Amino acid sequence: MIDQLVQQFSQAYEQKGVRLITDNYVLKSGAYVRLDDEGNIQTVKVYNSKDGHLADKEYAWFAMRDYYSLILNTNKAFDLPARKIHSNNYLTFFMKKNHLMGKDALEKHQLLDSIEKYYITLEDPIQKYKSKKKSLELYHTLAVPVDSDRVKINKAIILDKLDTILAELEGVDFSNYIKLFFDAPSELYQQEGRRYFVPNLYNKNAYNKTIDGKIYGLTNNNMVFDTDKKPYLEHKTRDNTIPFFVENHQSFMHKYFFDWLGTRKSGPLYIKGDSDFVEGISDQRTYGQKGYHYIQLEQDKAPTIIDYSFVPFVEKEAPLIVTNVQRVSHGCGEERQLMEDYILEEPFMIEKKLDQLIFQGRLHYVYYQEASDITKINPTMKQFLLASREGFKQYFRLGQKNGLRSAVKILPHAICQRLHDKEYPKWKAAEAMNLYIALISQKGGDEDMAGKILQLRKELSTKLAEPVTQDCDTDDEFYYLSGQIISYMLDRSKSQTTKHSMANMFLETKRPEQLIKEIRFAFMKYNHDISRNYRKFNNAMAMIQAYTCTDNKVDVKMLLTGYTASNLFYEKVGGNADE
């Protein structure tokens, strides 16, 4: 499946060339020195990788040549076993700063030994590969012979002028690398880079096969194949057990593609089916998006694709309209105003809001984390994340609704858990419930919960104001009204700091009988601050105590909705809130 994406990338690469990669390529921190043919310094530039890619001519010059000159890893360096020189051709000389300067610098004989091994291999690469038949076969596919005279000249220059160059850098503030580049065309850098990459690009050349004159092998990108440590990657039922083969030329396209991925940040990546890898790239899914590759990318020592899907079509959806069902208000005194309804236009906006209001910014991080790696979070909250993450991932990343409803139904329980946190304000819980109600109504396949709650609230407001006590007609009325009573009574607390954890005894009840018992107990505690003639409250208490629920399990969703909503007991009737 990734091969389709590599093929698409190959078409873009044929048109745009290596700049597809180097135009966003970030140089490692260090001092970058351009030398003329005689080893004289032309330019010294200091770059910091934290600054990212810089759009200037000098940076582009170094970036393209640096890209062609890197070793794949230190196990494939030329100065083995020291592995101190990290360049791959005679046009460059890369070493860590601390190996050349300062108290930890290499001893003179150690440095000379590495330089000698480096240039011996560059002058006669066949000697490196002659004991490895399949590596040698790859090397012999190269048509251009080594310019051994130039290798010798550049070696002599490095040996003669390295100390002078280091002295020039003594007063320069930089970290990590010292990288020396001889001034030469990028085409020559590319040619000499290929001389290194061709025999080193495959995972392990021992796996290579020659078929109809072409060499095929196991790509090294996104693959750690060790038959001792990872035997499950082998195809046991085939004569050849290697998972898949890539032809030599195509292996370069795999490398180029993963090098392009290396210029992207970790996280989701959406690539349109007709993208040229400059346009048609996004890290956010939008409604109506169709024909795209989805990649979950992880940047570590090398870019790794940890999830991939091709999504041919996702039905276009309407934006999510979040109505202020809970009547959340902000501000104080006369400046206090109801929060306005708002629209979340795209799925990534919903995901972000969900993360802000409920999951403490952790949701999008846990999609691909091992459960054991999810730390520094309440254990119960962690369980809610684990239970809902697959449904949310499938919807927010791929537009698949199959598991969304079950994931959304976990949200009221997660909000209850957040109320344990003393830093979690009630208005935030109410806004979170607004989001939940919008999701379950518009995306979760449930009935119009928003309209139902608004109607229920209107009817309860009318019933509470009646001079004769009315009845609760449904379980929804019972739980919503119970939540309102709990909120109102806890407001009566004389404690200097009132916390939502005080509501836990109610929100964590399992049976309606237990809930009524806890409400009665709270009434005994706080009734000193409730007017005996307060009709609304008296009606409410009578209504819930007279009602028998049809379901013997507490409806946390409606109880929490009532608890977090603007309280009916504070709404004025005939100009007076306390009749």
Short mmCIF file of C-alpha atoms in Angstrom, two decimals, residues 234-444:
data_model
loop_
_atom_site.label_atom_id
_atom_site.label_comp_id
_atom_site.label_asym_id
_atom_site.label_seq_id
_atom_site.Cartn_x
_atom_site.Cartn_y
_atom_site.Cartn_z
CA GLU A 234 9.52 -13.69 7.81
CA HIS A 235 7.20 -15.35 5.28
CA LYS A 236 7.61 -18.90 6.57
CA THR A 237 5.60 -20.55 3.79
CA ARG A 238 7.69 -19.14 0.91
CA ASP A 239 11.00 -20.36 -0.47
CA ASN A 240 12.30 -16.87 0.11
CA THR A 241 11.22 -15.63 3.54
CA ILE A 242 11.97 -11.90 3.06
CA PRO A 243 8.75 -9.78 3.49
CA PHE A 244 9.12 -7.88 0.20
CA PHE A 245 11.70 -6.98 -2.44
CA VAL A 246 12.45 -3.63 -4.08
CA GLU A 247 14.46 -3.21 -7.27
CA ASN A 248 17.69 -1.22 -6.93
CA HIS A 249 16.44 1.92 -8.73
CA GLN A 250 13.16 1.83 -6.80
CA SER A 251 15.07 1.56 -3.52
CA PHE A 252 16.32 5.10 -4.18
CA MET A 253 12.73 6.30 -4.54
CA HIS A 254 11.95 4.72 -1.16
CA LYS A 255 14.92 6.59 0.29
CA TYR A 256 13.90 9.88 -1.32
CA PHE A 257 10.33 9.49 -0.13
CA PHE A 258 11.35 8.79 3.47
CA ASP A 259 13.86 11.65 3.30
CA TRP A 260 10.96 13.86 2.22
CA LEU A 261 8.97 12.54 5.20
CA GLY A 262 11.96 13.51 7.34
CA THR A 263 11.23 17.15 6.50
CA ARG A 264 7.72 16.86 8.00
CA LYS A 265 6.79 17.01 11.67
CA SER A 266 5.53 14.07 13.74
CA GLY A 267 1.78 13.51 13.69
CA PRO A 268 -0.97 12.99 11.11
CA LEU A 269 -0.21 13.68 7.47
CA TYR A 270 -2.79 13.77 4.67
CA ILE A 271 -1.59 13.48 1.08
CA LYS A 272 -4.11 13.87 -1.73
CA GLY A 273 -4.17 11.17 -4.37
CA ASP A 274 -3.08 13.74 -6.97
CA SER A 275 -0.65 15.69 -4.76
CA ASP A 276 2.69 16.81 -6.20
CA PHE A 277 4.11 16.75 -2.64
CA VAL A 278 4.25 20.54 -2.54
CA GLU A 279 0.52 21.22 -2.77
CA GLY A 280 -2.19 18.86 -1.53
CA ILE A 281 -0.46 18.18 1.79
CA SER A 282 -2.08 18.80 5.18
CA ASP A 283 -1.76 17.74 8.80
CA GLN A 284 -5.52 18.13 9.34
CA ARG A 285 -8.51 16.26 7.93
CA THR A 286 -11.34 18.31 6.50
CA TYR A 287 -14.94 17.38 5.67
CA GLY A 288 -15.52 16.12 2.16
CA GLN A 289 -11.84 15.24 1.71
CA LYS A 290 -11.58 12.28 -0.69
CA GLY A 291 -8.93 10.17 -2.33
CA TYR A 292 -6.14 10.73 0.19
CA HIS A 293 -3.36 8.82 1.89
CA TYR A 294 -3.36 9.04 5.67
CA ILE A 295 -0.04 8.61 7.47
CA GLN A 296 0.72 8.74 11.17
CA LEU A 297 4.34 9.84 11.19
CA GLU A 298 6.82 9.52 14.00
CA GLN A 299 10.15 11.34 13.87
CA ASP A 300 12.87 9.70 15.92
CA LYS A 301 16.29 8.70 14.60
CA ALA A 302 14.55 8.22 11.25
CA PRO A 303 11.03 8.97 10.01
CA THR A 304 8.72 6.02 10.69
CA ILE A 305 5.21 5.38 9.39
CA ILE A 306 3.34 3.83 12.31
CA ASP A 307 -0.07 3.85 10.62
CA TYR A 308 -1.22 4.12 7.02
CA SER A 309 -4.57 4.05 5.23
CA PHE A 310 -5.78 5.06 1.82
CA VAL A 311 -9.20 6.67 2.13
CA PRO A 312 -10.98 6.71 -1.24
CA PHE A 313 -14.02 8.69 -0.11
CA VAL A 314 -15.55 10.13 3.05
CA GLU A 315 -19.10 11.49 2.96
CA LYS A 316 -19.22 15.25 3.38
CA GLU A 317 -20.75 16.25 6.71
CA ALA A 318 -22.33 19.38 8.04
CA PRO A 319 -20.29 21.39 10.56
CA LEU A 320 -20.98 20.78 14.27
CA ILE A 321 -23.28 23.43 15.77
CA VAL A 322 -22.70 23.71 19.51
CA THR A 323 -25.77 25.19 21.17
CA ASN A 324 -25.52 26.66 24.67
CA VAL A 325 -28.06 24.18 26.02
CA GLN A 326 -26.53 24.45 29.50
CA ARG A 327 -26.84 28.23 29.48
CA VAL A 328 -23.14 28.74 30.30
CA SER A 329 -22.33 32.33 31.16
CA HIS A 330 -19.07 34.24 31.60
CA GLY A 331 -18.18 37.41 33.43
CA CYS A 332 -19.34 38.92 36.73
CA GLY A 333 -22.18 41.12 37.87
CA GLU A 334 -23.77 43.29 35.24
CA GLU A 335 -21.15 42.20 32.69
CA ARG A 336 -22.13 38.54 33.00
CA GLN A 337 -23.33 37.26 29.62
CA LEU A 338 -24.53 33.98 28.19
CA MET A 339 -22.02 32.24 25.98
CA GLU A 340 -23.04 32.38 22.36
CA ASP A 341 -23.64 29.28 20.26
CA TYR A 342 -20.72 28.47 18.00
CA ILE A 343 -19.84 26.33 14.97
CA LEU A 344 -16.93 23.92 14.60
CA GLU A 345 -16.38 23.81 10.86
CA GLU A 346 -13.93 20.90 10.59
CA PRO A 347 -13.24 17.63 12.47
CA PHE A 348 -9.84 18.78 13.74
CA MET A 349 -11.62 21.73 15.41
CA ILE A 350 -13.96 19.33 17.23
CA GLU A 351 -11.01 17.18 18.29
CA LYS A 352 -9.13 20.22 19.61
CA LYS A 353 -12.16 21.49 21.57
CA LEU A 354 -12.79 18.02 23.01
CA ASP A 355 -9.18 17.83 24.12
CA GLN A 356 -9.31 21.28 25.71
CA LEU A 357 -12.55 20.78 27.61
CA ILE A 358 -12.27 17.16 28.74
CA PHE A 359 -9.06 15.29 28.00
CA GLN A 360 -6.45 17.81 29.18
CA GLY A 361 -4.78 17.93 25.77
CA ARG A 362 -3.98 14.20 25.86
CA LEU A 363 -6.45 12.71 23.36
CA HIS A 364 -4.46 13.10 20.14
CA TYR A 365 -1.29 11.85 21.86
CA VAL A 366 -2.77 8.55 23.06
CA TYR A 367 -4.06 7.28 19.71
CA TYR A 368 -0.83 5.37 19.15
CA GLN A 369 0.67 5.13 22.63
CA GLU A 370 1.07 1.87 24.47
CA ALA A 371 -1.15 1.85 27.56
CA SER A 372 1.92 1.49 29.78
CA ASP A 373 3.40 4.68 28.28
CA ILE A 374 0.39 6.82 29.22
CA THR A 375 1.49 8.36 32.51
CA LYS A 376 0.89 11.40 34.71
CA ILE A 377 -2.87 11.08 34.42
CA ASN A 378 -5.60 9.91 36.77
CA PRO A 379 -5.99 6.10 36.38
CA THR A 380 -9.76 6.39 35.84
CA MET A 381 -9.30 9.13 33.25
CA LYS A 382 -6.71 6.92 31.57
CA GLN A 383 -9.29 4.13 31.27
CA PHE A 384 -11.76 6.53 29.65
CA LEU A 385 -9.07 7.59 27.17
CA LEU A 386 -8.22 3.98 26.34
CA ALA A 387 -11.88 3.03 25.94
CA SER A 388 -12.70 5.92 23.60
CA ARG A 389 -9.49 6.53 21.65
CA GLU A 390 -10.10 4.06 18.81
CA GLY A 391 -13.55 5.45 18.06
CA PHE A 392 -12.26 9.03 18.12
CA LYS A 393 -9.16 8.15 16.08
CA GLN A 394 -11.22 6.45 13.37
CA TYR A 395 -13.50 9.48 13.12
CA PHE A 396 -11.11 12.38 13.52
CA ARG A 397 -8.31 10.86 11.43
CA LEU A 398 -10.19 8.79 8.82
CA GLY A 399 -13.79 10.01 8.87
CA GLN A 400 -15.13 6.59 9.89
CA LYS A 401 -18.18 6.83 12.20
CA ASN A 402 -18.47 3.16 13.22
CA GLY A 403 -17.05 3.58 16.73
CA LEU A 404 -17.91 7.23 17.29
CA ARG A 405 -21.19 6.73 19.16
CA SER A 406 -19.68 4.41 21.77
CA ALA A 407 -16.75 6.80 22.22
CA VAL A 408 -19.03 9.82 22.67
CA LYS A 409 -21.13 7.98 25.27
CA ILE A 410 -18.06 7.79 27.51
CA LEU A 411 -17.79 11.59 27.67
CA PRO A 412 -20.26 12.24 30.56
CA HIS A 413 -18.31 9.78 32.72
CA ALA A 414 -15.05 11.49 31.77
CA ILE A 415 -16.54 14.89 32.67
CA CYS A 416 -17.64 13.50 36.04
CA GLN A 417 -14.07 12.38 36.60
CA ARG A 418 -12.72 15.81 35.67
CA LEU A 419 -14.94 17.32 38.37
CA HIS A 420 -12.64 15.64 40.90
CA ASP A 421 -10.02 18.17 39.85
CA LYS A 422 -10.24 21.30 41.97
CA GLU A 423 -8.84 23.33 39.04
CA TYR A 424 -11.72 22.27 36.77
CA PRO A 425 -14.43 24.97 36.97
CA LYS A 426 -18.12 24.21 36.69
CA TRP A 427 -18.56 26.43 33.64
CA LYS A 428 -16.01 24.28 31.82
CA ALA A 429 -17.92 21.12 32.74
CA ALA A 430 -21.11 22.79 31.46
CA GLU A 431 -19.42 23.78 28.20
CA ALA A 432 -18.07 20.23 27.89
CA MET A 433 -21.65 18.97 28.25
CA ASN A 434 -22.74 21.38 25.50
CA LEU A 435 -20.12 19.78 23.25
CA TYR A 436 -21.20 16.27 24.26
CA ILE A 437 -24.86 17.08 23.56
CA ALA A 438 -23.97 18.46 20.13
CA LEU A 439 -21.84 15.41 19.29
CA ILE A 440 -24.37 12.80 20.40
CA SER A 441 -27.16 14.65 18.59
CA GLN A 442 -25.42 15.46 15.31
CA LYS A 443 -22.62 12.89 14.94
CA GLY A 444 -23.39 10.07 17.35
#
